[in-house]
C-alpha positions as a Python dict, from the first residue, in 0.01 Angstrom:
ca = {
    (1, 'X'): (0, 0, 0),
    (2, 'X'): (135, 379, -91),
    (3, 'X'): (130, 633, 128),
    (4, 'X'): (189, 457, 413),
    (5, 'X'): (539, 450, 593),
    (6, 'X'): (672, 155, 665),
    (7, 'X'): (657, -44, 971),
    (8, 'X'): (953, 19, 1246),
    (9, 'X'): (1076, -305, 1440),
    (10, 'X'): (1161, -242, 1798),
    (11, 'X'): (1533, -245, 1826),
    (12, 'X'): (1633, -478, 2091),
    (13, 'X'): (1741, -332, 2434),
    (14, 'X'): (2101, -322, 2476),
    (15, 'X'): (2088, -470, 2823),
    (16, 'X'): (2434, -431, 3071),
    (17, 'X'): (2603, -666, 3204),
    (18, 'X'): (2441, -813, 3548),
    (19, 'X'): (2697, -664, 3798),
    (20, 'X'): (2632, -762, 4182),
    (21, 'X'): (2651, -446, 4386),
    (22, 'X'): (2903, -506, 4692),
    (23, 'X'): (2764, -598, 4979),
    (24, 'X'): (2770, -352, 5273),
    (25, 'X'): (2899, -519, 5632),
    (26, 'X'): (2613, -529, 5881),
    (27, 'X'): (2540, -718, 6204),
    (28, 'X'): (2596, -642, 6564),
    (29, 'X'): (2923, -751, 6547),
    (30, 'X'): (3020, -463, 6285),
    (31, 'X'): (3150, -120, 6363),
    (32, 'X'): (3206, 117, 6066),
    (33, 'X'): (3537, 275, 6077),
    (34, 'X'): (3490, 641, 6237),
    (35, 'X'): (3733, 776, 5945),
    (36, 'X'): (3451, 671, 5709),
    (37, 'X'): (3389, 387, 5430),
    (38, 'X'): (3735, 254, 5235),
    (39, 'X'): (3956, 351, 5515),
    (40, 'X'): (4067, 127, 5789),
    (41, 'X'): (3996, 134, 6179),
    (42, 'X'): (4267, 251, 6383),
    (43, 'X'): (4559, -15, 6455),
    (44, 'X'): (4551, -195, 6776),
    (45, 'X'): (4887, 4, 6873),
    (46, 'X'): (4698, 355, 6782),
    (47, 'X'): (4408, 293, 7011),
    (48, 'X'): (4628, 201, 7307),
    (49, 'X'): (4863, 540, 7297),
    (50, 'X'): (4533, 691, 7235),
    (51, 'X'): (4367, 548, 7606),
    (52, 'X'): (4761, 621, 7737),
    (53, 'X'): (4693, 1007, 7659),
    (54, 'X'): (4366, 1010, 7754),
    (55, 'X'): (4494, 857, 8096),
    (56, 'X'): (4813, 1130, 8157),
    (57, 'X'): (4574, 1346, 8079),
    (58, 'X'): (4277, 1318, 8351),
    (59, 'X'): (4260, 1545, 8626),
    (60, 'X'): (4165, 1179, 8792),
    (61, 'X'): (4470, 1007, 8702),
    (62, 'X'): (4725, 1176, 8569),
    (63, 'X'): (4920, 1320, 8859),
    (64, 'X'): (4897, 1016, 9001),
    (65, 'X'): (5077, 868, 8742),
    (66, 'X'): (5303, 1130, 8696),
    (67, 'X'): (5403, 1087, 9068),
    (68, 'X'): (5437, 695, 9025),
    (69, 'X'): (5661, 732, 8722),
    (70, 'X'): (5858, 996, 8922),
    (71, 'X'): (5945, 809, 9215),
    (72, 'X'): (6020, 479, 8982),
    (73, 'X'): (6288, 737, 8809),
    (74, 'X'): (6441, 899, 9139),
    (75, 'X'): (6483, 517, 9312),
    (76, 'X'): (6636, 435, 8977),
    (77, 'X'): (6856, 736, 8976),
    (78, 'X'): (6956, 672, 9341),
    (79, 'X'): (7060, 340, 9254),
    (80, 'X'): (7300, 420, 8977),
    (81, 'X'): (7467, 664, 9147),
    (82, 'X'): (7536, 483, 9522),
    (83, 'X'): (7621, 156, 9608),
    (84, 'X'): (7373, -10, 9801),
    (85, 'X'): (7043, 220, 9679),
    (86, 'X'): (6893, -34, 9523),
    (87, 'X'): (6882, -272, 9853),
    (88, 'X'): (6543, -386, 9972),
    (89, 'X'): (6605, -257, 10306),
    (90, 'X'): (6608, 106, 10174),
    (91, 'X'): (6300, 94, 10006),
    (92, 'X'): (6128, -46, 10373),
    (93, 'X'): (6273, 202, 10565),
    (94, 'X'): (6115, 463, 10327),
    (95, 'X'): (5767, 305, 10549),
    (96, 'X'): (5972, 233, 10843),
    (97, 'X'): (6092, 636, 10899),
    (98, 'X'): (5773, 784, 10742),
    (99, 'X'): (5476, 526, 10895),
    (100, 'X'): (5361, 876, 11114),
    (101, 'X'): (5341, 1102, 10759),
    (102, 'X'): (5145, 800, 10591),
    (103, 'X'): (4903, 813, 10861),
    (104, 'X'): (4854, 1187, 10833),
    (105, 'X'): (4843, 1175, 10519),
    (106, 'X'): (4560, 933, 10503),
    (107, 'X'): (4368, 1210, 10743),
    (108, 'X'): (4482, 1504, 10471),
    (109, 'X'): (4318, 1339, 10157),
    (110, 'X'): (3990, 1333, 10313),
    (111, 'X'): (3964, 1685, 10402),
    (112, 'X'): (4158, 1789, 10082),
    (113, 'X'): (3905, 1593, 9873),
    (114, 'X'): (3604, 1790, 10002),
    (115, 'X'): (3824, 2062, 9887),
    (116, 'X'): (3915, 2190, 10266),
    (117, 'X'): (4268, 2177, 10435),
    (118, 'X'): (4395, 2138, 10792),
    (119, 'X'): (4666, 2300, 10939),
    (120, 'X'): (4636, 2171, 11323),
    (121, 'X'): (4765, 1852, 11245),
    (122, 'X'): (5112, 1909, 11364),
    (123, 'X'): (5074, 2072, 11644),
    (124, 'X'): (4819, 1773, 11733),
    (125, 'X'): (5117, 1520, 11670),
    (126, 'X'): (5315, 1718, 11927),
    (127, 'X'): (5019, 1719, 12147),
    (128, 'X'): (4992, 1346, 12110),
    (129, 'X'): (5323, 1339, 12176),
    (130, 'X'): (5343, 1519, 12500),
    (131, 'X'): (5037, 1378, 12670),
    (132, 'X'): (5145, 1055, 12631),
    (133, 'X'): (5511, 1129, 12766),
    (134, 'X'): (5340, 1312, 13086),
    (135, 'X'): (5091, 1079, 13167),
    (136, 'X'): (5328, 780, 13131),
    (137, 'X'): (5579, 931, 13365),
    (138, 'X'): (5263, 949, 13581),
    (139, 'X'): (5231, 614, 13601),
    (140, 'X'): (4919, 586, 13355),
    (141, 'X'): (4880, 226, 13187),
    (142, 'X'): (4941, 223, 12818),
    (143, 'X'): (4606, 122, 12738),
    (144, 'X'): (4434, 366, 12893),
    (145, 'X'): (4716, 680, 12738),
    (146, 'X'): (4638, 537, 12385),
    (147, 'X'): (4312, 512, 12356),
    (148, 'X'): (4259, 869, 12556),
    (149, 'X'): (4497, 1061, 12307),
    (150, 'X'): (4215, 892, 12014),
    (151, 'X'): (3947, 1042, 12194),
    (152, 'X'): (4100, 1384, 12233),
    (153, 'X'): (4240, 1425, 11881),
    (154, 'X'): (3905, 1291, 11739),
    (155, 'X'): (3717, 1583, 11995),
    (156, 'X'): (3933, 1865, 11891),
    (157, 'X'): (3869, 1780, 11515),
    (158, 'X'): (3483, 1721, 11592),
    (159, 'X'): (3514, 2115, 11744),
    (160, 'X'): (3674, 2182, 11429),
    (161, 'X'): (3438, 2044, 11207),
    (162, 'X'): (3140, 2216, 11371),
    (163, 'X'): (3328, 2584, 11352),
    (164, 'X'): (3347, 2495, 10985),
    (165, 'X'): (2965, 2435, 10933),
    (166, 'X'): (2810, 2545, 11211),
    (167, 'X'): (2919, 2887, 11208),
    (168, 'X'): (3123, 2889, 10829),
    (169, 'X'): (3444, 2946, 10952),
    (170, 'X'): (3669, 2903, 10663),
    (171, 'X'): (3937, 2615, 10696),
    (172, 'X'): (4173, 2769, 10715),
    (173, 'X'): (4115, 3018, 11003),
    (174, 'X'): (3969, 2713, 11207),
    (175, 'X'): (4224, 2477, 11171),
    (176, 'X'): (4465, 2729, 11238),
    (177, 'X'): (4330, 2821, 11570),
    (178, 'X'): (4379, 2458, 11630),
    (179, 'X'): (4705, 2464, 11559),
    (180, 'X'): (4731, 2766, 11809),
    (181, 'X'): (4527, 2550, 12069),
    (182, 'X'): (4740, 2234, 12030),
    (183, 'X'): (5055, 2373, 12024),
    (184, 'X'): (5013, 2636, 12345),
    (185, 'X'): (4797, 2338, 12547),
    (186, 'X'): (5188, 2112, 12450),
    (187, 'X'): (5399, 2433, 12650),
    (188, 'X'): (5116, 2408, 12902),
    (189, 'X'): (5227, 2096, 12993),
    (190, 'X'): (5569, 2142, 12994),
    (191, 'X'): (5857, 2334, 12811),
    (192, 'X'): (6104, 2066, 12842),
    (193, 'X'): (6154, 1727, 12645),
    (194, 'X'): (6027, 1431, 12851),
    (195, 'X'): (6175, 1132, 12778),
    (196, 'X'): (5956, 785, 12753),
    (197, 'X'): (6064, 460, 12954),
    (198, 'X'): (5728, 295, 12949),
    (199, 'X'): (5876, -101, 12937),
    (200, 'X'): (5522, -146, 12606),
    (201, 'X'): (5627, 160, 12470),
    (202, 'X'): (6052, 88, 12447),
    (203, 'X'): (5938, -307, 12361),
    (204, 'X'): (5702, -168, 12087),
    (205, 'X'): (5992, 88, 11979),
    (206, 'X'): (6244, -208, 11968),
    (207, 'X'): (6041, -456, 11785),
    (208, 'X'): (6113, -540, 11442),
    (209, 'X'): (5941, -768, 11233),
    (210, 'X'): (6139, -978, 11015),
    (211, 'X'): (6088, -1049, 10640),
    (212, 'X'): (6373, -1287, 10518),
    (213, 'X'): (6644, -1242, 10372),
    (214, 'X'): (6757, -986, 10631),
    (215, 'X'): (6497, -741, 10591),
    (216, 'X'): (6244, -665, 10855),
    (217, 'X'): (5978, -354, 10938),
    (218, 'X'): (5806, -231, 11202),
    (219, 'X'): (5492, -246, 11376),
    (220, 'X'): (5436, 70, 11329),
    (221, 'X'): (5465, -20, 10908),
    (222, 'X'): (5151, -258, 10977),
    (223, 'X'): (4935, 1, 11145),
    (224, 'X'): (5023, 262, 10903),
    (225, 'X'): (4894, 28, 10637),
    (226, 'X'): (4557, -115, 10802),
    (227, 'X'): (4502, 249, 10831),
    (228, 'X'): (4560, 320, 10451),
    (229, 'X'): (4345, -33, 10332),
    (230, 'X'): (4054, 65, 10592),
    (231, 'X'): (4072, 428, 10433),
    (232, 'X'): (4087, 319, 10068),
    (233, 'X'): (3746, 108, 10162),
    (234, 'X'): (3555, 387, 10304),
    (235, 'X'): (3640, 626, 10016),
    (236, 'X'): (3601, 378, 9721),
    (237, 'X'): (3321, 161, 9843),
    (238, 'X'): (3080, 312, 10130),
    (239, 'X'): (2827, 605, 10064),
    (240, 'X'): (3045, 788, 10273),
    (241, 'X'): (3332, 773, 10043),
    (242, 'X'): (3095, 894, 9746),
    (243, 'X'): (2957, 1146, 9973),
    (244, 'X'): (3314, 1298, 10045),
    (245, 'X'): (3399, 1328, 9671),
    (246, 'X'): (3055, 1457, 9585),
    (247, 'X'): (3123, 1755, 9840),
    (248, 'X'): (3435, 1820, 9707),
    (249, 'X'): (3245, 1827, 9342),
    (250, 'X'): (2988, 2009, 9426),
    (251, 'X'): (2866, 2097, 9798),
    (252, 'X'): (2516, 2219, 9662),
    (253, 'X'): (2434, 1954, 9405),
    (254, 'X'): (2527, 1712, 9684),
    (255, 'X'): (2254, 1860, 9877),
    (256, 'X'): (1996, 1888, 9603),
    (257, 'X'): (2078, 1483, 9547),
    (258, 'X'): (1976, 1431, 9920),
    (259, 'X'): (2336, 1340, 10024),
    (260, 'X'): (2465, 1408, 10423),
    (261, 'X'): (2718, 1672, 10312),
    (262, 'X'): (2679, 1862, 10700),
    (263, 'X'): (2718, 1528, 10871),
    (264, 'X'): (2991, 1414, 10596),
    (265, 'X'): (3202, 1792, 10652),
    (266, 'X'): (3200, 1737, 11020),
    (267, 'X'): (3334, 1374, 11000),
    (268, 'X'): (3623, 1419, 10775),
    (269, 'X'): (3776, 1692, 11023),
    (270, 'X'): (3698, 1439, 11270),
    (271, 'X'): (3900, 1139, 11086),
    (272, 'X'): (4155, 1402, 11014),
    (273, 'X'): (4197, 1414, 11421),
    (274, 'X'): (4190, 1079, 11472),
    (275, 'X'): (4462, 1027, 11210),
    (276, 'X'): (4670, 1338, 11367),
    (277, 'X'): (4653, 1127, 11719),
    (278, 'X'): (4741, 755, 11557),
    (279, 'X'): (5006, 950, 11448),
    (280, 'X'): (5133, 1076, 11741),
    (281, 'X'): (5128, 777, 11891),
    (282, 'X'): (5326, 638, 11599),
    (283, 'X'): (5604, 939, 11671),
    (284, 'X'): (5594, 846, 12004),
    (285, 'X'): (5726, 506, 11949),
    (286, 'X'): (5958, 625, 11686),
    (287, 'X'): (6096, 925, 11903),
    (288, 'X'): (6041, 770, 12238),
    (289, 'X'): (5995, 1141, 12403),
    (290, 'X'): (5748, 1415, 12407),
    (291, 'X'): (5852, 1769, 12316),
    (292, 'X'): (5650, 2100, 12234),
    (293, 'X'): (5855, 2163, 11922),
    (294, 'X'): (5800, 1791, 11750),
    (295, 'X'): (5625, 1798, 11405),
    (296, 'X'): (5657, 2170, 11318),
    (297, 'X'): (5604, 2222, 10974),
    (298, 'X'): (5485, 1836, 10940),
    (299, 'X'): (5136, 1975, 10826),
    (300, 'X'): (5296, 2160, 10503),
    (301, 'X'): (5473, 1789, 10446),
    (302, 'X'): (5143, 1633, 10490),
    (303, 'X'): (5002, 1883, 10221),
    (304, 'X'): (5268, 1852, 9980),
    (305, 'X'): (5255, 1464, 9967),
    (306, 'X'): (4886, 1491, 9917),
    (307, 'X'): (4904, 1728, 9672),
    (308, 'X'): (5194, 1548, 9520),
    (309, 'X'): (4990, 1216, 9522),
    (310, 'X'): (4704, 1357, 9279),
    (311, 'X'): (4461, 1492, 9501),
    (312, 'X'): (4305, 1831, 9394),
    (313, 'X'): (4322, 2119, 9633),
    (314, 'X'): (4003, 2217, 9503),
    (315, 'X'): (3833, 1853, 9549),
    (316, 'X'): (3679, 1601, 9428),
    (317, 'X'): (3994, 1429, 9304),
    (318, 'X'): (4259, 1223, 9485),
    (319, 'X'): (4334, 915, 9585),
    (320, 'X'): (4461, 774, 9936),
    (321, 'X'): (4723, 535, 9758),
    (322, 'X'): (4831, 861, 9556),
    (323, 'X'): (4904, 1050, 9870),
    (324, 'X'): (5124, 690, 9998),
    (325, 'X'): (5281, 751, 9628),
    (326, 'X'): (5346, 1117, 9754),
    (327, 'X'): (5478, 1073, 10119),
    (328, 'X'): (5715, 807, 9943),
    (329, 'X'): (5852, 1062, 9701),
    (330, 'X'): (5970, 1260, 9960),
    (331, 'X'): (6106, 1031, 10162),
    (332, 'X'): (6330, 900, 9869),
    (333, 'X'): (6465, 1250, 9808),
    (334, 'X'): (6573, 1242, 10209),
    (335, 'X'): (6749, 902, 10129),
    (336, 'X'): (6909, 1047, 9843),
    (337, 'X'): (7055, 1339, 10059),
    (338, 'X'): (7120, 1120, 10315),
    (339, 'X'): (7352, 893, 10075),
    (340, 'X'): (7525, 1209, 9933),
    (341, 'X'): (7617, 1311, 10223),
    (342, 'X'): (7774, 1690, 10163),
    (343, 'X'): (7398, 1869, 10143),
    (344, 'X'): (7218, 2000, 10378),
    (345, 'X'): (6884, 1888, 10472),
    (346, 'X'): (6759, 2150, 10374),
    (347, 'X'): (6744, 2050, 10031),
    (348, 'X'): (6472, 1882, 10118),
    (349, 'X'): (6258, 2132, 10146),
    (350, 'X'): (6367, 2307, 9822),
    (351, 'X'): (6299, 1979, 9625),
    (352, 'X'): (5959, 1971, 9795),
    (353, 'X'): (5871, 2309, 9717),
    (354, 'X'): (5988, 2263, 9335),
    (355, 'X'): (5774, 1974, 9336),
    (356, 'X'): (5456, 2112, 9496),
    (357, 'X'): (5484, 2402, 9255),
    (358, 'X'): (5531, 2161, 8969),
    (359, 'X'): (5205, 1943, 9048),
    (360, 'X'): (4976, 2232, 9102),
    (361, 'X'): (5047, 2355, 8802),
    (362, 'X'): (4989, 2058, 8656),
    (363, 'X'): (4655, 2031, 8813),
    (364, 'X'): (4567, 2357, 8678),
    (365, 'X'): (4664, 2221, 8352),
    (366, 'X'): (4442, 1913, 8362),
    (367, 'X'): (4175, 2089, 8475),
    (368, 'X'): (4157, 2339, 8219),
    (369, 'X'): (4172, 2131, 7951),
    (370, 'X'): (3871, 1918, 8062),
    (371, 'X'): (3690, 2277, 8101),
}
């Protein structure tokens, strides 16, 4: 037929080939790599400096750490450079001559954590120190002295505590009116040095426990530590110990959660006292004597191996094994002294001070960078 155009076929479809699109990883057990598809996760060796950093670099943990690693490097230090440093009888004495500190210590971090300090504790080691001298060369039993220098020490840092919340005294002016009160009620009792011949007290003084191999501690090492285990359990695992770091955190959202932070600011000034008279008692077997001018300055030691240890002065950081770490540190730098043998000790000091300043810096570092 004309006029009509002619009939198209349909030209086949030009089909392509039948590729399988990859298949995307899914499951529970996948993670997608946080630098985003193609690229690999992070090596094994990547994440752990990662957590490393992250761990020099909390507030929490940090100076902790840094104080471990320092007293590691000053032992090791010690050791190259005199013969006999690295004996295991050096490192017990570091406990043996500094039991008294550890214990005050222990007393320091709880106030410091609430972000408080104390500055009586000195003169209440010297207290300690001269009651029990005067009333022994009374003719007082031992277990009656002991237990009454507890009692006192705990009283004088229950007065304490209630100045601080009863009537908001600040710390600092209240503990230092204790200090005042301790250390004029030790010239009350006498101005001289009274010497201790109590047959418990020189026994106790002379014991020594052995260890093997020639080293030995003494008791005084094994109450300094049952002090530092029972502490560690009360701030890690009772609602006390939460309620201590809470108030150090925060004293107002502490009392909008409901928690005791009146009854929990009174009791750490209390524990603080009881600590100050354990270790006067522990002086007292180390010293043997009572005098008005034992343990002056001790509170600034007690400070500065708290501070040294990791714990915050503004709270709610710290650790009681970091403050151990702390009074350790400066004990080694006496031993080191002590084995050179042309400073003075008051070197000491000046190594304490550089390291105090060095820490709380530190701190402030930490701090602001988690700001």
């Amino acid at each position: 037929m004309t006029g009509l155009a002619p009939e198209k076929t349909a030209e086949p479809s030009v089909q392509p080939p039948n590729r399988r699109a990859p298949r995307r990883a899914t499951g529970p057990g996948f993670r997608p790599s946080p630098a985003g598809p193609g690229v690999d996760a992070p090596s094994t060796l990547t994440r752990v400096l990662s957590g490393i950093r992250h761990t020099f670099s909390s507030p929490k943990y940090g100076p902790v750490l840094v104080t471990l690693l320092l007293f590691i490097a000053v032992f090791v230090a010690g050791g190259l450079r005199y013969n006999g440093f690295f004996s295991g009888q050096v490192l017990l004495n570091l406990f043996v001559d500094n039991a008294y500190l550890i214990v005050l210590a222990v007393g320091m971090t709880f106030v410091i954590i609430t972000g408080g300090i104390d500055l009586s504790v000195g003169a209440v080691v010297a207290m300690s120190t001269m009651i029990a001298a005067s009333l022994l060369q009374g003719g007082w039993p031992p277990g009656v002295v002991i237990p009454l220098i507890l009692v006192l020490t705990s009283l004088l840092g229950l007065l304490v505590g209630l100045m601080i919340h009863v009537f908001e005294v600040q710390p600092f002016i209240a503990t230092l009116a204790a200090m005042f009160l301790a250390r004029g009620l030790c010239y009350v009792i006498s101005k001289d040095s009274i010497s201790i011949v109590d047959p418990f007290f020189v026994s106790f003084a002379q014991t020594r426990i052995p260890l093997g191999g020639g080293l030995s501690i003494t008791p005084s090492v094994i109450i300094a530590l049952v002090v530092v285990l029972a502490a560690v359990w009360v701030l890690q695992y009772t609602r006390f110990g939460r309620t201590v770091y809470a108030l150090g955190g925060s004293e107002q959202s502490g009392m909008l959660m409901g928690l005791p932070t009146a009854r929990t600011k009174v009791l750490v000034y209390v524990i603080s006292g009881l600590c100050s008279g354990i270790a006067g008692v522990l002086f007292t077997f180390y010293t043997l004597s009572g005098y008005s001018l034992t343990a002056v300055g001790t509170e600034l030691d007690a400070i500065a191996a708290v501070v040294i240890g990791g714990t915050l002065l503004t709270g709610g950081y710290g650790f009681v094994l970091g403050s151990v770490l702390g009074v350790l540190v400066l004990g080694i730098i006496q031993t080191i002294i002590t084995f050179e043998g042309t400073l003075s000790s008051w070197w000491t000091k000046i190594f304490i001070g550089g390291l105090l300043l060095v820490f709380i810096i530190l701190q402030k570092v930490l701090t602001a960078k988690r700001r």
